[in-house]
mmCIF file of C-alpha atoms in Angstrom:
data_model
loop_
_atom_site.group_PDB
_atom_site.id
_atom_site.type_symbol
_atom_site.label_atom_id
_atom_site.label_comp_id
_atom_site.label_asym_id
_atom_site.label_seq_id
_atom_site.Cartn_x
_atom_site.Cartn_y
_atom_site.Cartn_z
ATOM 1 C CA MET A 1 0.000 0.000 0.000
ATOM 2 C CA THR A 2 1.497 3.336 -1.021
ATOM 3 C CA HIS A 3 1.131 6.407 1.178
ATOM 4 C CA HIS A 4 1.640 9.959 0.033
ATOM 5 C CA PHE A 5 3.615 10.534 3.241
ATOM 6 C CA ASN A 6 6.431 8.319 1.957
ATOM 7 C CA ARG A 7 8.504 11.361 1.034
ATOM 8 C CA TYR A 8 8.592 12.439 4.702
ATOM 9 C CA HIS A 9 11.502 11.338 6.870
ATOM 10 C CA PHE A 10 12.231 12.070 10.499
ATOM 11 C CA GLN A 11 15.234 11.568 12.772
ATOM 12 C CA GLY A 12 15.214 8.105 14.267
ATOM 13 C CA GLN A 13 13.016 6.548 11.591
ATOM 14 C CA HIS A 14 13.654 2.800 11.390
ATOM 15 C CA GLU A 15 14.496 1.012 8.174
ATOM 16 C CA GLY A 16 11.309 -0.183 6.563
ATOM 17 C CA GLU A 17 9.154 1.955 8.837
ATOM 18 C CA GLN A 18 6.448 3.724 6.830
ATOM 19 C CA VAL A 19 5.072 7.133 7.696
ATOM 20 C CA LEU A 20 1.276 6.820 7.555
ATOM 21 C CA ASN A 21 0.156 10.217 8.796
ATOM 22 C CA ILE A 22 1.670 13.542 9.824
ATOM 23 C CA ILE A 23 -0.540 15.541 12.180
ATOM 24 C CA HIS A 24 -0.106 19.176 13.180
ATOM 25 C CA ARG A 25 -2.288 21.276 15.439
ATOM 26 C CA HIS A 26 -5.391 22.632 13.725
ATOM 27 C CA TRP A 27 -4.875 25.836 11.687
ATOM 28 C CA PHE A 28 -7.203 27.760 14.009
ATOM 29 C CA ASN A 29 -4.601 27.392 16.756
ATOM 30 C CA ILE A 30 -1.960 29.295 14.799
ATOM 31 C CA LEU A 31 -4.497 31.772 13.415
ATOM 32 C CA THR A 32 -5.037 33.263 16.882
ATOM 33 C CA HIS A 33 -1.295 34.031 17.055
ATOM 34 C CA TYR A 34 -1.169 35.385 13.522
ATOM 35 C CA LEU A 35 -4.117 37.719 14.134
ATOM 36 C CA VAL A 36 -1.741 39.715 16.328
ATOM 37 C CA VAL A 37 0.909 39.704 13.609
ATOM 38 C CA PHE A 38 -1.543 40.724 10.884
ATOM 39 C CA GLY A 39 -3.064 43.376 13.122
ATOM 40 C CA CYS A 40 0.331 44.930 13.831
ATOM 41 C CA ALA A 41 1.314 44.742 10.160
ATOM 42 C CA PHE A 42 -1.938 46.504 9.258
ATOM 43 C CA LEU A 43 -1.155 49.238 11.778
ATOM 44 C CA VAL A 44 2.342 49.712 10.370
ATOM 45 C CA PHE A 45 1.212 49.920 6.752
ATOM 46 C CA GLY A 46 -1.752 52.050 7.741
ATOM 47 C CA SER A 47 0.505 54.507 9.549
ATOM 48 C CA ILE A 48 2.640 54.995 6.428
ATOM 49 C CA GLY A 49 -0.347 56.468 4.627
ATOM 50 C CA SER A 50 -2.277 58.046 7.476
ATOM 51 C CA PHE A 51 0.488 59.695 9.522
ATOM 52 C CA PRO A 52 1.247 62.494 7.019
ATOM 53 C CA ILE A 53 -2.485 63.253 6.830
ATOM 54 C CA LEU A 54 -3.121 63.194 10.585
ATOM 55 C CA PHE A 55 0.073 65.023 11.640
ATOM 56 C CA PRO A 56 1.171 67.178 8.676
ATOM 57 C CA GLU A 57 3.196 69.566 10.868
ATOM 58 C CA ALA A 58 5.303 66.657 12.184
ATOM 59 C CA VAL A 59 6.255 65.541 8.685
ATOM 60 C CA THR A 60 9.714 67.024 8.147
ATOM 61 C CA PRO A 61 12.376 65.241 6.073
ATOM 62 C CA ALA A 62 14.267 64.235 9.237
ATOM 63 C CA ASN A 63 11.106 62.906 10.925
ATOM 64 C CA GLN A 64 10.036 61.090 7.768
ATOM 65 C CA ALA A 65 13.339 59.214 7.674
ATOM 66 C CA PHE A 66 13.020 58.374 11.361
ATOM 67 C CA PHE A 67 9.441 57.100 11.007
ATOM 68 C CA LEU A 68 10.471 55.013 8.014
ATOM 69 C CA PHE A 69 13.298 53.541 10.080
ATOM 70 C CA ALA A 70 10.936 52.818 12.992
ATOM 71 C CA GLN A 71 8.376 51.175 10.704
ATOM 72 C CA ASN A 72 11.049 49.074 8.982
ATOM 73 C CA THR A 73 12.444 47.959 12.359
ATOM 74 C CA PHE A 74 8.952 47.025 13.547
ATOM 75 C CA LEU A 75 8.418 45.011 10.350
ATOM 76 C CA ILE A 76 11.651 43.103 11.010
ATOM 77 C CA PHE A 77 10.421 42.240 14.504
ATOM 78 C CA LEU A 78 7.055 41.154 13.090
ATOM 79 C CA TRP A 79 8.705 38.992 10.423
ATOM 80 C CA LEU A 80 10.955 37.269 12.957
ATOM 81 C CA TYR A 81 8.088 36.823 15.433
ATOM 82 C CA GLY A 82 5.859 35.418 12.678
ATOM 83 C CA PHE A 83 8.422 32.788 11.773
ATOM 84 C CA LEU A 84 9.124 31.936 15.410
ATOM 85 C CA VAL A 85 5.391 31.271 15.807
ATOM 86 C CA TRP A 86 5.534 29.167 12.633
ATOM 87 C CA VAL A 87 8.506 27.150 13.935
ATOM 88 C CA ASP A 88 6.649 26.511 17.187
ATOM 89 C CA TYR A 89 3.540 25.388 15.262
ATOM 90 C CA TYR A 90 5.048 23.450 12.371
ATOM 91 C CA PHE A 91 7.564 21.478 14.399
ATOM 92 C CA ASP A 92 4.944 20.433 16.936
ATOM 93 C CA VAL A 93 3.973 17.256 15.178
ATOM 94 C CA TRP A 94 2.571 13.787 15.736
ATOM 95 C CA ILE A 95 3.831 11.166 13.320
ATOM 96 C CA ILE A 96 1.869 7.948 12.922
ATOM 97 C CA THR A 97 3.997 5.239 11.375
ATOM 98 C CA SER A 98 3.492 1.568 10.678
ATOM 99 C CA GLU A 99 5.164 0.776 14.038
ATOM 100 C CA ARG A 100 4.507 3.619 16.484
ATOM 101 C CA ILE A 101 3.315 7.111 17.250
ATOM 102 C CA VAL A 102 6.069 9.701 17.553
ATOM 103 C CA ASN A 103 5.260 12.944 19.348
ATOM 104 C CA ILE A 104 7.630 15.829 18.691
ATOM 105 C CA GLU A 105 6.967 18.875 20.868
ATOM 106 C CA GLN A 106 8.763 22.055 19.929
ATOM 107 C CA ARG A 107 8.622 24.692 22.677
ATOM 108 C CA GLY A 108 10.222 27.871 21.399
ATOM 109 C CA LEU A 109 13.628 27.499 19.772
ATOM 110 C CA PHE A 110 15.636 25.631 22.368
ATOM 111 C CA ILE A 111 13.293 23.063 23.873
ATOM 112 C CA ARG A 112 12.330 19.955 21.923
ATOM 113 C CA HIS A 113 10.720 16.862 23.427
ATOM 114 C CA ILE A 114 10.405 13.631 21.479
ATOM 115 C CA SER A 115 8.416 10.688 22.789
ATOM 116 C CA GLU A 116 7.144 7.565 21.109
ATOM 117 C CA LEU A 117 4.544 4.953 21.742
ATOM 118 C CA ARG A 118 4.429 1.541 20.107
ATOM 119 C CA PHE A 119 0.964 0.380 19.074
ATOM 120 C CA SER A 120 1.312 -2.782 21.127
ATOM 121 C CA ARG A 121 1.288 -0.535 24.243
ATOM 122 C CA VAL A 122 -1.962 1.192 23.366
ATOM 123 C CA GLN A 123 -4.782 0.279 25.739
ATOM 124 C CA ASP A 124 -7.514 2.764 24.941
ATOM 125 C CA VAL A 125 -8.095 5.812 22.727
ATOM 126 C CA THR A 126 -10.495 8.689 23.409
ATOM 127 C CA SER A 127 -11.261 11.719 21.280
ATOM 128 C CA SER A 128 -12.744 14.931 22.617
ATOM 129 C CA VAL A 129 -14.256 17.940 20.843
ATOM 130 C CA SER A 130 -15.720 20.583 23.122
ATOM 131 C CA GLY A 131 -16.828 24.114 22.406
ATOM 132 C CA LEU A 132 -18.638 25.957 19.637
ATOM 133 C CA LEU A 133 -15.710 26.712 17.348
ATOM 134 C CA PRO A 134 -14.030 23.302 17.804
ATOM 135 C CA THR A 135 -17.342 21.644 16.912
ATOM 136 C CA ILE A 136 -17.844 23.773 13.801
ATOM 137 C CA LEU A 137 -14.215 23.460 12.675
ATOM 138 C CA ASN A 138 -13.881 19.840 13.884
ATOM 139 C CA PHE A 139 -10.783 19.957 16.026
ATOM 140 C CA GLY A 140 -10.034 18.698 19.523
ATOM 141 C CA ASP A 141 -7.872 16.359 21.567
ATOM 142 C CA VAL A 142 -7.111 12.670 21.277
ATOM 143 C CA TYR A 143 -6.049 10.819 24.436
ATOM 144 C CA VAL A 144 -4.191 7.537 24.078
ATOM 145 C CA GLN A 145 -4.118 5.462 27.247
ATOM 146 C CA THR A 146 -0.919 3.424 27.352
ATOM 147 C CA ALA A 147 0.792 0.682 29.259
ATOM 148 C CA ALA A 148 4.066 2.575 28.942
ATOM 149 C CA GLU A 149 5.917 4.830 31.367
ATOM 150 C CA GLU A 150 4.073 7.858 30.007
ATOM 151 C CA GLU A 151 0.511 6.782 30.831
ATOM 152 C CA ARG A 152 -1.318 9.148 28.534
ATOM 153 C CA PHE A 153 -0.281 10.283 25.103
ATOM 154 C CA VAL A 154 -2.127 13.409 24.001
ATOM 155 C CA PHE A 155 -2.755 14.844 20.544
ATOM 156 C CA ARG A 156 -3.653 18.465 21.363
ATOM 157 C CA GLN A 157 -5.944 20.642 19.225
ATOM 158 C CA VAL A 158 -5.744 18.424 16.154
ATOM 159 C CA GLY A 159 -8.092 18.382 13.195
ATOM 160 C CA ASP A 160 -10.630 15.546 12.812
ATOM 161 C CA PRO A 161 -9.826 13.824 16.126
ATOM 162 C CA PHE A 162 -12.398 11.071 15.484
ATOM 163 C CA ALA A 163 -10.539 9.935 12.363
ATOM 164 C CA ILE A 164 -7.222 9.962 14.243
ATOM 165 C CA LYS A 165 -8.793 7.912 17.028
ATOM 166 C CA SER A 166 -10.078 5.381 14.497
ATOM 167 C CA GLU A 167 -6.684 5.174 12.815
ATOM 168 C CA VAL A 168 -4.824 4.608 16.096
ATOM 169 C CA MET A 169 -7.351 1.964 17.188
ATOM 170 C CA ARG A 170 -7.037 0.152 13.859
ATOM 171 C CA LEU A 171 -3.235 0.134 14.015
ATOM 172 C CA SER A 172 -3.379 -0.979 17.649
ATOM 173 C CA ARG A 173 -5.606 -3.935 16.664
ATOM 174 C CA VAL A 174 -3.237 -4.878 13.842
ATOM 175 C CA ALA A 175 -0.268 -4.728 16.253
ATOM 176 C CA SER A 176 -2.142 -6.940 18.747
ATOM 177 C CA GLN A 177 -2.950 -9.496 16.043
ATOM 178 C CA GLU A 178 0.695 -9.527 14.923
ATOM 179 C CA ASN A 179 1.828 -10.034 18.516
ATOM 180 C CA MET A 180 -0.607 -12.941 18.926
ATOM 181 C CA ARG A 181 0.647 -14.466 15.679
ATOM 182 C CA ASP A 182 4.296 -14.124 16.789
ATOM 183 C CA LEU A 183 3.433 -15.668 20.162
ATOM 184 C CA ALA A 184 1.616 -18.582 18.486
ATOM 185 C CA ASN A 185 4.590 -19.155 16.139
ATOM 186 C CA ALA A 186 7.009 -19.077 19.069
ATOM 187 C CA LEU A 187 4.902 -21.609 21.009
ATOM 188 C CA GLU A 188 4.647 -23.890 17.955
ATOM 189 C CA LYS A 189 8.429 -23.930 17.592
ATOM 190 C CA GLU A 190 8.740 -25.099 21.195
ATOM 191 C CA MET B 1 26.805 60.476 19.796
ATOM 192 C CA ARG B 2 26.786 58.793 16.432
ATOM 193 C CA LEU B 3 29.151 56.220 17.895
ATOM 194 C CA ILE B 4 26.677 55.347 20.657
ATOM 195 C CA PHE B 5 23.822 54.935 18.211
ATOM 196 C CA GLY B 6 26.110 52.987 15.930
ATOM 197 C CA LEU B 7 26.988 50.581 18.739
ATOM 198 C CA LEU B 8 23.333 50.173 19.688
ATOM 199 C CA TYR B 9 22.400 49.548 16.091
ATOM 200 C CA THR B 10 25.201 46.983 15.754
ATOM 201 C CA LEU B 11 23.759 45.100 18.733
ATOM 202 C CA PHE B 12 20.293 45.201 17.206
ATOM 203 C CA PHE B 13 21.666 44.060 13.821
ATOM 204 C CA LEU B 14 23.574 41.132 15.314
ATOM 205 C CA GLY B 15 20.553 40.145 17.406
ATOM 206 C CA CYS B 16 18.335 40.027 14.325
ATOM 207 C CA LEU B 17 20.961 38.043 12.395
ATOM 208 C CA THR B 18 21.324 35.539 15.247
ATOM 209 C CA THR B 19 17.564 35.029 15.509
ATOM 210 C CA ALA B 20 17.313 34.578 11.748
ATOM 211 C CA LEU B 21 20.109 31.998 11.846
ATOM 212 C CA PHE B 22 18.261 30.040 14.510
ATOM 213 C CA VAL B 23 15.066 30.112 12.438
ATOM 214 C CA VAL B 24 16.954 28.879 9.347
ATOM 215 C CA PHE B 25 18.670 26.174 11.413
ATOM 216 C CA HIS B 26 15.328 24.866 12.628
ATOM 217 C CA LEU B 27 13.759 25.009 9.183
ATOM 218 C CA LEU B 28 16.599 23.054 7.603
ATOM 219 C CA ARG B 29 17.303 20.627 10.432
ATOM 220 C CA TYR B 30 13.844 19.653 11.629
ATOM 221 C CA SER B 31 11.594 19.890 8.582
ATOM 222 C CA LEU B 32 10.125 16.522 7.648
ATOM 223 C CA ASP B 33 9.884 17.405 3.964
ATOM 224 C CA ARG B 34 12.961 18.693 2.152
ATOM 225 C CA LYS B 35 10.934 20.835 -0.266
ATOM 226 C CA VAL B 36 9.166 22.613 2.588
ATOM 227 C CA ALA B 37 12.523 23.200 4.266
ATOM 228 C CA VAL B 38 14.051 24.775 1.171
ATOM 229 C CA PHE B 39 10.962 26.825 0.283
ATOM 230 C CA GLY B 40 10.544 28.058 3.842
ATOM 231 C CA THR B 41 14.190 29.027 4.127
ATOM 232 C CA VAL B 42 14.258 30.855 0.798
ATOM 233 C CA PHE B 43 10.989 32.660 1.564
ATOM 234 C CA PHE B 44 12.113 33.691 5.037
ATOM 235 C CA LEU B 45 15.610 34.772 4.032
ATOM 236 C CA SER B 46 14.558 36.712 0.931
ATOM 237 C CA VAL B 47 12.175 38.969 2.860
ATOM 238 C CA PHE B 48 14.450 39.169 5.905
ATOM 239 C CA VAL B 49 17.522 40.187 3.892
ATOM 240 C CA ILE B 50 15.558 42.891 2.062
ATOM 241 C CA LEU B 51 14.131 44.250 5.325
ATOM 242 C CA LEU B 52 17.485 44.202 7.133
ATOM 243 C CA PHE B 53 19.349 45.716 4.204
ATOM 244 C CA THR B 54 16.865 48.585 3.815
ATOM 245 C CA ASN B 55 16.891 49.052 7.577
ATOM 246 C CA ALA B 56 20.665 49.471 7.577
ATOM 247 C CA LEU B 57 20.482 51.840 4.590
ATOM 248 C CA ILE B 58 17.873 54.012 6.286
ATOM 249 C CA PHE B 59 19.815 54.032 9.559
ATOM 250 C CA PHE B 60 23.004 55.276 7.925
ATOM 251 C CA THR B 61 21.114 58.084 6.194
ATOM 252 C CA LEU B 62 19.321 59.195 9.373
ATOM 253 C CA PRO B 63 20.137 62.820 10.285
ATOM 254 C CA LEU B 64 20.773 61.983 13.949
ATOM 255 C CA GLU B 65 22.124 65.452 14.744
ATOM 256 C CA SER B 66 18.867 67.159 13.783
ATOM 257 C CA LEU B 67 16.686 64.393 15.298
ATOM 258 C CA PHE B 68 18.454 64.476 18.684
ATOM 259 C CA PRO B 69 19.899 68.021 18.964
ATOM 260 C CA THR B 70 20.289 67.827 22.773
ATOM 261 C CA PHE B 71 22.897 65.064 22.388
ATOM 262 C CA ASN B 72 25.126 67.437 20.426
ATOM 263 C CA THR B 73 25.868 69.405 23.598
ATOM 264 C CA LEU B 74 27.254 66.297 25.350
#
């Protein structure tokens, strides 16, 4: 079975391990951060046109150069902030492979947590969508109860949590059946 | 006075460059898809370089003496 995620590769991927799904937080989550960025950008560009009209006496050649410098500096800050928000969003990812779930949490620039959960350790999966906007836009949380050291694996604010829950349950069932088959083969050999 | 502003601007410039380098490092190192990594880096750097370059140009043409006349007496 071919998957269009085959072109994706992550650090620590095993040989033969297939990437089945790459999940990021829902776009609404990053939109709330970018509203601030867009709002500030609108103010900056708006001030370029409106300042000479509102404060004509303040518009001298020296002041114009200074305001241009201030606006340009503010744009640099906005651009850097926008990409820092993007890095925090885009590199927060859950990777579902043929063998496990890998959770990569990027917190800012210098903190990165990676945890994984093999499907054979999955005990129960719950999805949760609560609130008006999450219901309309279909995003929420998926909780994976595990038999591992980390008892609960959480997919936070992800799109279509019901589908993710179904996928994890299916892969967990397949892993259980494979384990049973391996156990039966091992017992037969004895 | 120009020296002080020049030093402050140098600090600001280096800070922006350092932050940009960290962003590029993350884009190239941790992206799962190579095409996204390259596109993101090119997009980010192209706008950033233009902004920083114009910022430096504007700074060096700023008439600091007329903007901050009180500093001239120091």
